[in-house]
PDB file of C-alpha atoms in Angstrom:
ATOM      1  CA  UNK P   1     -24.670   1.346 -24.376  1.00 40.00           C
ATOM      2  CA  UNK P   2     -23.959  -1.984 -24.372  1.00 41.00           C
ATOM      3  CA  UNK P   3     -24.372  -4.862 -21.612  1.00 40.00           C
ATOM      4  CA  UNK P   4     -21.485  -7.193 -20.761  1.00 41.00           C
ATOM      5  CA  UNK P   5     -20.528  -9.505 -17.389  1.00 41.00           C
ATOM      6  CA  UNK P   6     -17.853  -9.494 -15.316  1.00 42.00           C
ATOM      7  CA  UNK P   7     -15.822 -12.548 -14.057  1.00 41.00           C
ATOM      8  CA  UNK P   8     -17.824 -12.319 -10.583  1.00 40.00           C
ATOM      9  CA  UNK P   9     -20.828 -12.890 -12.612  1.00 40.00           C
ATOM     10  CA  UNK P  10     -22.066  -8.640 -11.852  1.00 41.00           C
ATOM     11  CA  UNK P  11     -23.546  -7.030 -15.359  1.00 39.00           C
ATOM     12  CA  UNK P  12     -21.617  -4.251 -16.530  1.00 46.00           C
ATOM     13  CA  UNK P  13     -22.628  -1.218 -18.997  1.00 56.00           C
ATOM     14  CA  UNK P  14     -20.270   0.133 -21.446  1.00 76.00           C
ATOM     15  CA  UNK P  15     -19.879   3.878 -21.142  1.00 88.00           C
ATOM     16  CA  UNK P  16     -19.853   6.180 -23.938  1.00 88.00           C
ATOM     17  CA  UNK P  17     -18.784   9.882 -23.923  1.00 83.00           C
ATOM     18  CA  UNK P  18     -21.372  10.509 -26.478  1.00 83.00           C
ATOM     19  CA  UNK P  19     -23.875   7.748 -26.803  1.00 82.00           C
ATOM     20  CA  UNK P  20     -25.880   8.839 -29.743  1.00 79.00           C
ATOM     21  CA  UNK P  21     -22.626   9.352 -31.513  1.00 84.00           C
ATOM     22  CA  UNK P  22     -21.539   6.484 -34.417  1.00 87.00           C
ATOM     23  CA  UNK P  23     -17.891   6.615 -33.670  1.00 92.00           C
ATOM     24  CA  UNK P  24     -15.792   4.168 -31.614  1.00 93.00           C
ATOM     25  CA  UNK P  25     -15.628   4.473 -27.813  1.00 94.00           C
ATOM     26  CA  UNK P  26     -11.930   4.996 -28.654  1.00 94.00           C
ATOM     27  CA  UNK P  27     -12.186   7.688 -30.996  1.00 94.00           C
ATOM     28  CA  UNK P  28     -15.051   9.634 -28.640  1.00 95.00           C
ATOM     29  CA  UNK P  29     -12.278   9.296 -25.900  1.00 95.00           C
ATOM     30  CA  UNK P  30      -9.609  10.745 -27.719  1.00 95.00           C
ATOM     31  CA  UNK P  31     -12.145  13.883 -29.070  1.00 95.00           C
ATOM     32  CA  UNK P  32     -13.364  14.078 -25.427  1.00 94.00           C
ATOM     33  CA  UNK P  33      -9.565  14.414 -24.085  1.00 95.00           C
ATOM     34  CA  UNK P  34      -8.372  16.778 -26.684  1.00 95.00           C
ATOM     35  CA  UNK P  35     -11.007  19.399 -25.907  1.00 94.00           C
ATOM     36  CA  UNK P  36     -10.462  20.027 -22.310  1.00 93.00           C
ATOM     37  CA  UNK P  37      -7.050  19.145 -22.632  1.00 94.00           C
ATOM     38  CA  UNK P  38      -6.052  22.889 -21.497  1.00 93.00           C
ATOM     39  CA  UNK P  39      -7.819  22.779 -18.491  1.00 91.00           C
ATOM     40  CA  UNK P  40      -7.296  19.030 -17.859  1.00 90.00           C
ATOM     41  CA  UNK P  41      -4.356  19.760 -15.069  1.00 91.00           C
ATOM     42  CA  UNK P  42      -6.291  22.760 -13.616  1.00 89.00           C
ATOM     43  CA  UNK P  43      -9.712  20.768 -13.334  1.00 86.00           C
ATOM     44  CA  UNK P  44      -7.913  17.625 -11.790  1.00 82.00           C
ATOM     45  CA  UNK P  45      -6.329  19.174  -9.150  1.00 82.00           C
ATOM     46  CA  UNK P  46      -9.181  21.082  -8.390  1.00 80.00           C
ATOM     47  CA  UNK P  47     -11.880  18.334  -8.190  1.00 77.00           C
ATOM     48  CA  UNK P  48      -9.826  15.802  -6.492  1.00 82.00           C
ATOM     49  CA  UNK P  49      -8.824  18.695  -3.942  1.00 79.00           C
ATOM     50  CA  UNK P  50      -4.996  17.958  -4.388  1.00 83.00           C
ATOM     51  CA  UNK P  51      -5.523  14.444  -3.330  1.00 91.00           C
ATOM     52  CA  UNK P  52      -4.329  13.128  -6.767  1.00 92.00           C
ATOM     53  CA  UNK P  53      -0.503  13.684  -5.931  1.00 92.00           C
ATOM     54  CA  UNK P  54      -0.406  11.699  -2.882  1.00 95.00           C
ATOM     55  CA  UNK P  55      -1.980   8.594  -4.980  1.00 96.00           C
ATOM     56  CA  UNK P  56       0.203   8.837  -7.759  1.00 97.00           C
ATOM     57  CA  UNK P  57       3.124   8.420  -5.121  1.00 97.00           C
ATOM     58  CA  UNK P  58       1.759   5.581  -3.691  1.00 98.00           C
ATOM     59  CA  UNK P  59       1.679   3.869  -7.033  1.00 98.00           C
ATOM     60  CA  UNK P  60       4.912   4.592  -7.948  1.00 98.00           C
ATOM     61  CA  UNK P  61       6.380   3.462  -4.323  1.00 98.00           C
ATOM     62  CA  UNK P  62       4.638  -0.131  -5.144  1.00 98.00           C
ATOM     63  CA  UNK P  63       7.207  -0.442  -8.484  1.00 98.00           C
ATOM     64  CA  UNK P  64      10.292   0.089  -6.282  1.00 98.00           C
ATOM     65  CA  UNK P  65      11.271  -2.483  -4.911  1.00 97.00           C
ATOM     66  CA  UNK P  66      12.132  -3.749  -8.454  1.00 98.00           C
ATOM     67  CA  UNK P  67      13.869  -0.677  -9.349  1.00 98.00           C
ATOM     68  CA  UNK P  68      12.843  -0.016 -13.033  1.00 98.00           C
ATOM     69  CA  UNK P  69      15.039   1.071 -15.664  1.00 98.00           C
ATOM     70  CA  UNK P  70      12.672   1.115 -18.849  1.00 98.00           C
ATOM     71  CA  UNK P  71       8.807   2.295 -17.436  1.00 98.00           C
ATOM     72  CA  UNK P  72       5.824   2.502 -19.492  1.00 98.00           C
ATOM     73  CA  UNK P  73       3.106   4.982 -18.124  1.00 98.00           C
ATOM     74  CA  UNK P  74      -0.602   3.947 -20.652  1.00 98.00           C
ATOM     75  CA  UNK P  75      -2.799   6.805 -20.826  1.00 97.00           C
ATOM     76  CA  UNK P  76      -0.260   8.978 -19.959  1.00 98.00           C
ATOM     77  CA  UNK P  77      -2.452  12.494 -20.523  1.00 97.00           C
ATOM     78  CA  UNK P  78      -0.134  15.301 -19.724  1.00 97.00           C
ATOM     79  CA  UNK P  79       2.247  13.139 -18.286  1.00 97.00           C
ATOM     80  CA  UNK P  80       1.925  14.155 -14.487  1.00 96.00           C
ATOM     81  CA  UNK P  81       2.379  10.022 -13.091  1.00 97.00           C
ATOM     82  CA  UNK P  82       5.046   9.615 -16.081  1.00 98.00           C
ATOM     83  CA  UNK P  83       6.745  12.821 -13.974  1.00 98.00           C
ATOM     84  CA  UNK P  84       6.452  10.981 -10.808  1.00 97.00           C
ATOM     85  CA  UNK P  85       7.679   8.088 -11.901  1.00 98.00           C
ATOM     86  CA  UNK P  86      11.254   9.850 -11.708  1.00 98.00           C
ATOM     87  CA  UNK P  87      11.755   9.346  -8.284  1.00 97.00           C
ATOM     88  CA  UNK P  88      12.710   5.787  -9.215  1.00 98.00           C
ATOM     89  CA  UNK P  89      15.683   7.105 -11.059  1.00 98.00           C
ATOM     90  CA  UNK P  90      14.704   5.044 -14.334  1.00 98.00           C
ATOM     91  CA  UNK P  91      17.054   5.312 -17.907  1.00 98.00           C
ATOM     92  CA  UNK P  92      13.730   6.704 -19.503  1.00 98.00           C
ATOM     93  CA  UNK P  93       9.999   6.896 -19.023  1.00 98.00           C
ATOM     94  CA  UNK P  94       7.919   6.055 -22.072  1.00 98.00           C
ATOM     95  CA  UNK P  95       4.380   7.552 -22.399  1.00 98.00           C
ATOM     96  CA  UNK P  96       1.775   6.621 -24.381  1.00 98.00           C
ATOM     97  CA  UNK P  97      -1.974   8.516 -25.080  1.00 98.00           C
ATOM     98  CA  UNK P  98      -4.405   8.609 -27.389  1.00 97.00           C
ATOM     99  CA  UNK P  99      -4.813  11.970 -26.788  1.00 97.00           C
ATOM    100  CA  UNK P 100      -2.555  14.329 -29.212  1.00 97.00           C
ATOM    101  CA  UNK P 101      -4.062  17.384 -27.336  1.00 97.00           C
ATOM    102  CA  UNK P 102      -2.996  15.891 -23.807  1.00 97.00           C
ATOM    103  CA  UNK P 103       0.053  14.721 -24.930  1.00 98.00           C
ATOM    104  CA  UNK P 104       1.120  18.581 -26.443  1.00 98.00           C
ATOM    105  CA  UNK P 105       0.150  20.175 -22.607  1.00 97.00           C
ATOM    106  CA  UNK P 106       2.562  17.092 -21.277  1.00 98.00           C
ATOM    107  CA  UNK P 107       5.199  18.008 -23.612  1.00 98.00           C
ATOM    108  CA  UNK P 108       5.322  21.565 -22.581  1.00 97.00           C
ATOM    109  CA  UNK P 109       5.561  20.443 -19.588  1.00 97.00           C
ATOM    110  CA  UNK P 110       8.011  18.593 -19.779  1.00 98.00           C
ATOM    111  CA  UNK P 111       9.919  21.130 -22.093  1.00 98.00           C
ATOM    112  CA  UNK P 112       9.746  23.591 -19.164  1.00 97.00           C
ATOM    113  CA  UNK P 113      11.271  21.115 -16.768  1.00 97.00           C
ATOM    114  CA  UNK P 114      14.049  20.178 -18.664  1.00 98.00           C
ATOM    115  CA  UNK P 115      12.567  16.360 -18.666  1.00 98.00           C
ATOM    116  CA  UNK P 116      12.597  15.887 -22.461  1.00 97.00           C
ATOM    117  CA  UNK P 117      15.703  13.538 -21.964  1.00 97.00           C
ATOM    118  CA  UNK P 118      14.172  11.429 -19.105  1.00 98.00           C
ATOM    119  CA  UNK P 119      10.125  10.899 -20.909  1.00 98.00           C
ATOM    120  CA  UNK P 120       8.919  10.928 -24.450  1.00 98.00           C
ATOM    121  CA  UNK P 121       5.386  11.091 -24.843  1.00 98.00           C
ATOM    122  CA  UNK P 122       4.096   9.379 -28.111  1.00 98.00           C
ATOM    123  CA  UNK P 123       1.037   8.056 -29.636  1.00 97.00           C
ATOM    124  CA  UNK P 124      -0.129   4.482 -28.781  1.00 96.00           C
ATOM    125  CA  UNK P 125      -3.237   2.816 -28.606  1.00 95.00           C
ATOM    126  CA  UNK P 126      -3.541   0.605 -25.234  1.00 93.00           C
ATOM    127  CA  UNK P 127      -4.875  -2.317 -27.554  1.00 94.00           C
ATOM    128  CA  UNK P 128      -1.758  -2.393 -30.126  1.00 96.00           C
ATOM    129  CA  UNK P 129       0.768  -0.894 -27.810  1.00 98.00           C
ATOM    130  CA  UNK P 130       3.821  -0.159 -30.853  1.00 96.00           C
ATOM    131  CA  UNK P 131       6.536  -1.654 -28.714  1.00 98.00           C
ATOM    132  CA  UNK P 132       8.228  -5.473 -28.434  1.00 97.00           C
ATOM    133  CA  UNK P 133       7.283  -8.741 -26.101  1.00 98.00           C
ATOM    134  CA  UNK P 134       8.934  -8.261 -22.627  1.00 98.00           C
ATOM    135  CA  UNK P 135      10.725  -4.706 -22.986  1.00 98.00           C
ATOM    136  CA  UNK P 136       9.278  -2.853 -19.523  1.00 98.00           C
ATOM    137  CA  UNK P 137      10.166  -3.712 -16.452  1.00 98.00           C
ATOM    138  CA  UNK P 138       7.717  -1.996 -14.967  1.00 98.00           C
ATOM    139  CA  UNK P 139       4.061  -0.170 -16.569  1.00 98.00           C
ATOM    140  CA  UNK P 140       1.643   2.661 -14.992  1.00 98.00           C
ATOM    141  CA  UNK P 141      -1.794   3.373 -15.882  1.00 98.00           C
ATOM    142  CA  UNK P 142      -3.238   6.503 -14.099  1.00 97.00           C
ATOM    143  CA  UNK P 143      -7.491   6.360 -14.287  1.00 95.00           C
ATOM    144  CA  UNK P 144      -7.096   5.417 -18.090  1.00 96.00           C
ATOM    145  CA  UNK P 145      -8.303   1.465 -18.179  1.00 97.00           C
ATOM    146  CA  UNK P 146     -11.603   2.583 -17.357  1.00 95.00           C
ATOM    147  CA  UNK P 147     -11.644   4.447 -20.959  1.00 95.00           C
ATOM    148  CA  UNK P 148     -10.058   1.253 -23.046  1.00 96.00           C
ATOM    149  CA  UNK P 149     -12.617   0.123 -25.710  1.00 94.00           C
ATOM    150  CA  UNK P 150     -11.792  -3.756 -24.944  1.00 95.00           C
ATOM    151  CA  UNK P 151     -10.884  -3.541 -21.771  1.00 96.00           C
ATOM    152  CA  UNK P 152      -9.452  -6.868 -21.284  1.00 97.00           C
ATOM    153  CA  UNK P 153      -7.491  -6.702 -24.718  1.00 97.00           C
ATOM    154  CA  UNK P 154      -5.839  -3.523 -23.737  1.00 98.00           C
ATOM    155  CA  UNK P 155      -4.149  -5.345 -20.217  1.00 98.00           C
ATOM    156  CA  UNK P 156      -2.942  -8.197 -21.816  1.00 98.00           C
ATOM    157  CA  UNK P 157      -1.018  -6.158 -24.307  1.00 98.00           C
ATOM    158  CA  UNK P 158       0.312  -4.434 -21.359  1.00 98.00           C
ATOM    159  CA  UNK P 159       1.446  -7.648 -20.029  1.00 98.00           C
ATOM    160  CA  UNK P 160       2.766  -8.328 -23.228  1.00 98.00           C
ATOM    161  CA  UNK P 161       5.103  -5.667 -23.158  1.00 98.00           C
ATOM    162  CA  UNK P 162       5.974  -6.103 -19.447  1.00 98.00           C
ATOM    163  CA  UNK P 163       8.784  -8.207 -18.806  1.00 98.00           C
ATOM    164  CA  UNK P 164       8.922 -11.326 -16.352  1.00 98.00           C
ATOM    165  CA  UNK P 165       9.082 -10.143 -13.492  1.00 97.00           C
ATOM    166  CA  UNK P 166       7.878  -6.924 -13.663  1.00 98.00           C
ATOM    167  CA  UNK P 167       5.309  -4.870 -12.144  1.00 98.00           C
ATOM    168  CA  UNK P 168       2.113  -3.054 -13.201  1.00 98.00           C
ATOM    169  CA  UNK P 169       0.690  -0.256 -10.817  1.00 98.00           C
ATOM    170  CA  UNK P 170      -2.852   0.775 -11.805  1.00 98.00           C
ATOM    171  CA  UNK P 171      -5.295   3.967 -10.116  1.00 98.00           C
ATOM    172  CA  UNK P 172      -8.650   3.700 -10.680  1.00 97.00           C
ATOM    173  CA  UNK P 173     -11.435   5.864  -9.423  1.00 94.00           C
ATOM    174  CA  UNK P 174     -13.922   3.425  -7.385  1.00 95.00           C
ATOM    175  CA  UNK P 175     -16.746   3.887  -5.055  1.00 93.00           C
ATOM    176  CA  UNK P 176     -16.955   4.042  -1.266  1.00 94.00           C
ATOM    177  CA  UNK P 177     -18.834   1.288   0.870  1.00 92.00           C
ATOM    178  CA  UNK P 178     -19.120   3.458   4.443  1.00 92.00           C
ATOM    179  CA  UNK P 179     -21.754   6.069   5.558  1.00 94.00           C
ATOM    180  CA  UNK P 180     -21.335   9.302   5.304  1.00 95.00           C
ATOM    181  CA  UNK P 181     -18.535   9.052   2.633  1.00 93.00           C
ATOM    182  CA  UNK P 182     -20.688   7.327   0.354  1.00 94.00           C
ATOM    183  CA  UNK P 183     -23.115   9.599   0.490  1.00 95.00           C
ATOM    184  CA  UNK P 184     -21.096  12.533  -0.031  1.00 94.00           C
ATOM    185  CA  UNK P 185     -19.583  10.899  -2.821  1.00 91.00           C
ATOM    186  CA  UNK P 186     -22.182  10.302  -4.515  1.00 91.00           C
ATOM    187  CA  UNK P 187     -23.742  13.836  -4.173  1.00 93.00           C
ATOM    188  CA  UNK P 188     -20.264  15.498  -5.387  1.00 90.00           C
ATOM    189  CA  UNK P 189     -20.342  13.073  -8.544  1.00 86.00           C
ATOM    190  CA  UNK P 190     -23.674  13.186  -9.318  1.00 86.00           C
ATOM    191  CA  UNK P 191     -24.140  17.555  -8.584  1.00 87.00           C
ATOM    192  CA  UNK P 192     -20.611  19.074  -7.501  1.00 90.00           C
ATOM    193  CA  UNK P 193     -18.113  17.450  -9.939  1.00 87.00           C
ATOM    194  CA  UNK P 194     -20.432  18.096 -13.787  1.00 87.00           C
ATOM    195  CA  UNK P 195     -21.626  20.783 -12.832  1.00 89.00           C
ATOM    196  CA  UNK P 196     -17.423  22.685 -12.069  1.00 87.00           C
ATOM    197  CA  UNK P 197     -16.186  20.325 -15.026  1.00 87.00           C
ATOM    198  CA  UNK P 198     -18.776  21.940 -17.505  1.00 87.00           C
ATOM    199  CA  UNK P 199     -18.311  25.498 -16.059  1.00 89.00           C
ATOM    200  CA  UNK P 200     -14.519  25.267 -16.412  1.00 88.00           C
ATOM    201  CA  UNK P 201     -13.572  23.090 -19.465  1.00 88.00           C
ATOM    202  CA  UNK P 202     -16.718  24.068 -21.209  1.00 86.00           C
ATOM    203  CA  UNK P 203     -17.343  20.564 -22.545  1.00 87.00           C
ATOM    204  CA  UNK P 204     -20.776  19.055 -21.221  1.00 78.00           C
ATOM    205  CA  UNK P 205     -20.019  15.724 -21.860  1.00 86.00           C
ATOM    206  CA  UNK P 206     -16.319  15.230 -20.140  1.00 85.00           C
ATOM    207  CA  UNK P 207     -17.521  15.540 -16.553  1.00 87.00           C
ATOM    208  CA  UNK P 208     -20.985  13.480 -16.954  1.00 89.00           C
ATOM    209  CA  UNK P 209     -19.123  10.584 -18.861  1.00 91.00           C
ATOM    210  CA  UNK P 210     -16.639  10.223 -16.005  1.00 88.00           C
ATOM    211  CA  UNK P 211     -19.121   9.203 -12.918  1.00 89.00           C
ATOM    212  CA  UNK P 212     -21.568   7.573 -15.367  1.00 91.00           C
ATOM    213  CA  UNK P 213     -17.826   5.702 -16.259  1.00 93.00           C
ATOM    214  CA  UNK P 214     -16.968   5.232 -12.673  1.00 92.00           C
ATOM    215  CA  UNK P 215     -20.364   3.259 -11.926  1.00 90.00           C
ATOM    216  CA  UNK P 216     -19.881   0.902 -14.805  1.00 92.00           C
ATOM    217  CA  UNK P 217     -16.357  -0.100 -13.759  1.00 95.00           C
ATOM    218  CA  UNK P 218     -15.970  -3.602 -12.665  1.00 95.00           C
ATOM    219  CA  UNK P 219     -13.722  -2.224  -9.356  1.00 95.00           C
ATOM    220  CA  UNK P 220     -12.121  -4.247  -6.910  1.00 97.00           C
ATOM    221  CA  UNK P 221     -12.104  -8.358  -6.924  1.00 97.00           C
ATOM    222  CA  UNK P 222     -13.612  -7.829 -10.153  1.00 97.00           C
ATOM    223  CA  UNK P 223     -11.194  -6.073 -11.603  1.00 98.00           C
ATOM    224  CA  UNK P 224      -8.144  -8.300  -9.496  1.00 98.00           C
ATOM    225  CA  UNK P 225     -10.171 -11.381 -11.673  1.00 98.00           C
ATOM    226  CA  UNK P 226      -9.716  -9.269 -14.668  1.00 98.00           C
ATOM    227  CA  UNK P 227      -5.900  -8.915 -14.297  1.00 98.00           C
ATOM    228  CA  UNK P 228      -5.567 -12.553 -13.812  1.00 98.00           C
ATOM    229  CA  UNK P 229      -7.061 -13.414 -16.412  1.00 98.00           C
ATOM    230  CA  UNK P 230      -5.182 -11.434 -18.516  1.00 98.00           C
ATOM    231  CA  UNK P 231      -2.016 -12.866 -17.348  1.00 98.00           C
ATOM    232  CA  UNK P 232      -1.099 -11.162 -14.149  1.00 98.00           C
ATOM    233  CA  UNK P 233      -0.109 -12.802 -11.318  1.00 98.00           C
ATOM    234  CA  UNK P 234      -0.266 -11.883  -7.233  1.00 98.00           C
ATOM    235  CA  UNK P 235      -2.438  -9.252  -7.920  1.00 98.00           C
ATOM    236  CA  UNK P 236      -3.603  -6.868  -5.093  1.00 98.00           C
ATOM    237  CA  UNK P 237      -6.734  -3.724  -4.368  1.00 98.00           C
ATOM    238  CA  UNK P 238      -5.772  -1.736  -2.134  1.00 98.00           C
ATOM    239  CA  UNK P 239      -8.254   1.378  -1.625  1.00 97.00           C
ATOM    240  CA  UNK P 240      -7.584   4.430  -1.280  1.00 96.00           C
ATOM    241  CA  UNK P 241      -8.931   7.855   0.374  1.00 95.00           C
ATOM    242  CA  UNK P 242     -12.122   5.733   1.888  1.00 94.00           C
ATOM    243  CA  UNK P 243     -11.833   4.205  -1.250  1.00 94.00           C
ATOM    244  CA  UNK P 244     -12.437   6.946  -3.530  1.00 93.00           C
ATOM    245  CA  UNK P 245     -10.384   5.392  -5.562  1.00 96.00           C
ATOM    246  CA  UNK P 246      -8.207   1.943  -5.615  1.00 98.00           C
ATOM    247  CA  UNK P 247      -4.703   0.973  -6.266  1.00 98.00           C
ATOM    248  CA  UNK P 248      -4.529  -2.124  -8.218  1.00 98.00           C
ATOM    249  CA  UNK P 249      -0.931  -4.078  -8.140  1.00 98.00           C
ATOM    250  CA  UNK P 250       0.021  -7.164 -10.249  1.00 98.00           C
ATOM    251  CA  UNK P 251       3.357  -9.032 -11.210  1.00 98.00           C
ATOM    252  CA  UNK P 252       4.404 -11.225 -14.590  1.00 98.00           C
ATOM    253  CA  UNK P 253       6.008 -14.637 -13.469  1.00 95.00           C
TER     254      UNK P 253
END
């Protein structure tokens, strides 16, 4: 693990799925993703209690205002906030994983609902995203940043690609302030949540990586600093679910 600081000054630990292991954070994430990416959709729904969909709609109502043609959904996984980025009636939806076994449940997916036309789903690393200066008008990331290597070099090559004038929508898991529900959120990560992510996906690392990953994220004004600095402009946190998680909103001007 290693040690780093935040803008606000607050230390931050760098998460690895495997810490004893000598590859890159990015390729542990990948490996990590493509072994429980068949019960990835199951196990989602399931621990977040169906929660999930209603934040992924809120995120997408943020972008549309601007009404998006071209949209760019980073860390895409099996494509569900790609999929709910229709309502907007875009030309096309591009996503982008790291994850080849995610990406091969989203195309399914996507196969089966006749979507192939509206979303692609292709390879592309957050830090060296394989597209040109100012093509999106408008880019989604669904609980992916927290998993970027260089955190801060994968969202300026987001707002790279972003045009002027466009929007970014981000979810992020983040961690209640209030009694009880900090309490019982803490008990369900800590016990509850490994304990049915082992059981079900059968990978013991997946579901202990993503609280220990959730506690090292520099959430809220923070992360708004982070964005800034990285070249977005009027950026917002606006928590969610007692602030389970947080929906992060930011322009380029």
């Amino acid at each position: 693990m290693n040690n780093s600081v935040t803008p606000s000054g607050a230390p931050t630990t760098k998460v690895m799925p495997l810490p004893d292991s000598h590859l890159s954070k990015k390729e542990q994430v990948a490996g990590m993703f493509d072994r429980i990416a068949g019960k990835y959709d199951f196990l989602n729904h399931l621990l977040s209690m169906g929660i999930d969909k209603g934040w992924r709609k809120k995120a997408i109502n943020t972008l549309r205002p601007i009404q998006p043609k071209q949209i760019l959904d980073v860390a895409t996984g099996t494509g569900d906030l790609a999929i709910a980025a229709l309502n907007l009636q875009p030309e096309h939806i591009t996503g982008v994983d790291i994850s080849e076994g995610m990406m091969a449940i989203g195309r399914k997916k996507l196969a089966d609902k006749n979507l192939t036309d509206k979303i692609s789903l292709q390879y592309g690393d957050s830090e060296a995203l394989p597209f040109e200066n100012n093509y999106f008008d408008a880019i989604t990331c669904a609980y992916g940043v927290r998993n970027f290597e260089h955190l801060e070099n994968g969202l300026r090559d987001m707002n790279r690609v972003m045009r002027v004038g466009g929007r970014v929508a981000i979810l992020e898991f983040s961690k209640p302030k209030k009694f009880p529900v900090k309490q019982l959120y803490q008990f369900y990560f800590r016990f509850i949540l490994p304990t049915l992510g082992k059981t079900v996906s059968k990978d013991a690392t997946a579901y202990t990586y993503l609280p220990e990953s959730v506690a090292a994220f520099p959430e809220g004004q923070a992360f708004c600093e982070i964005l800034q600095q990285c070249g977005f402009k009027n950026v917002k946190a606006r928590p969610l679910t007692f602030g389970i998680t947080t929906l992060y909103t930011g322009e380029k001007v």
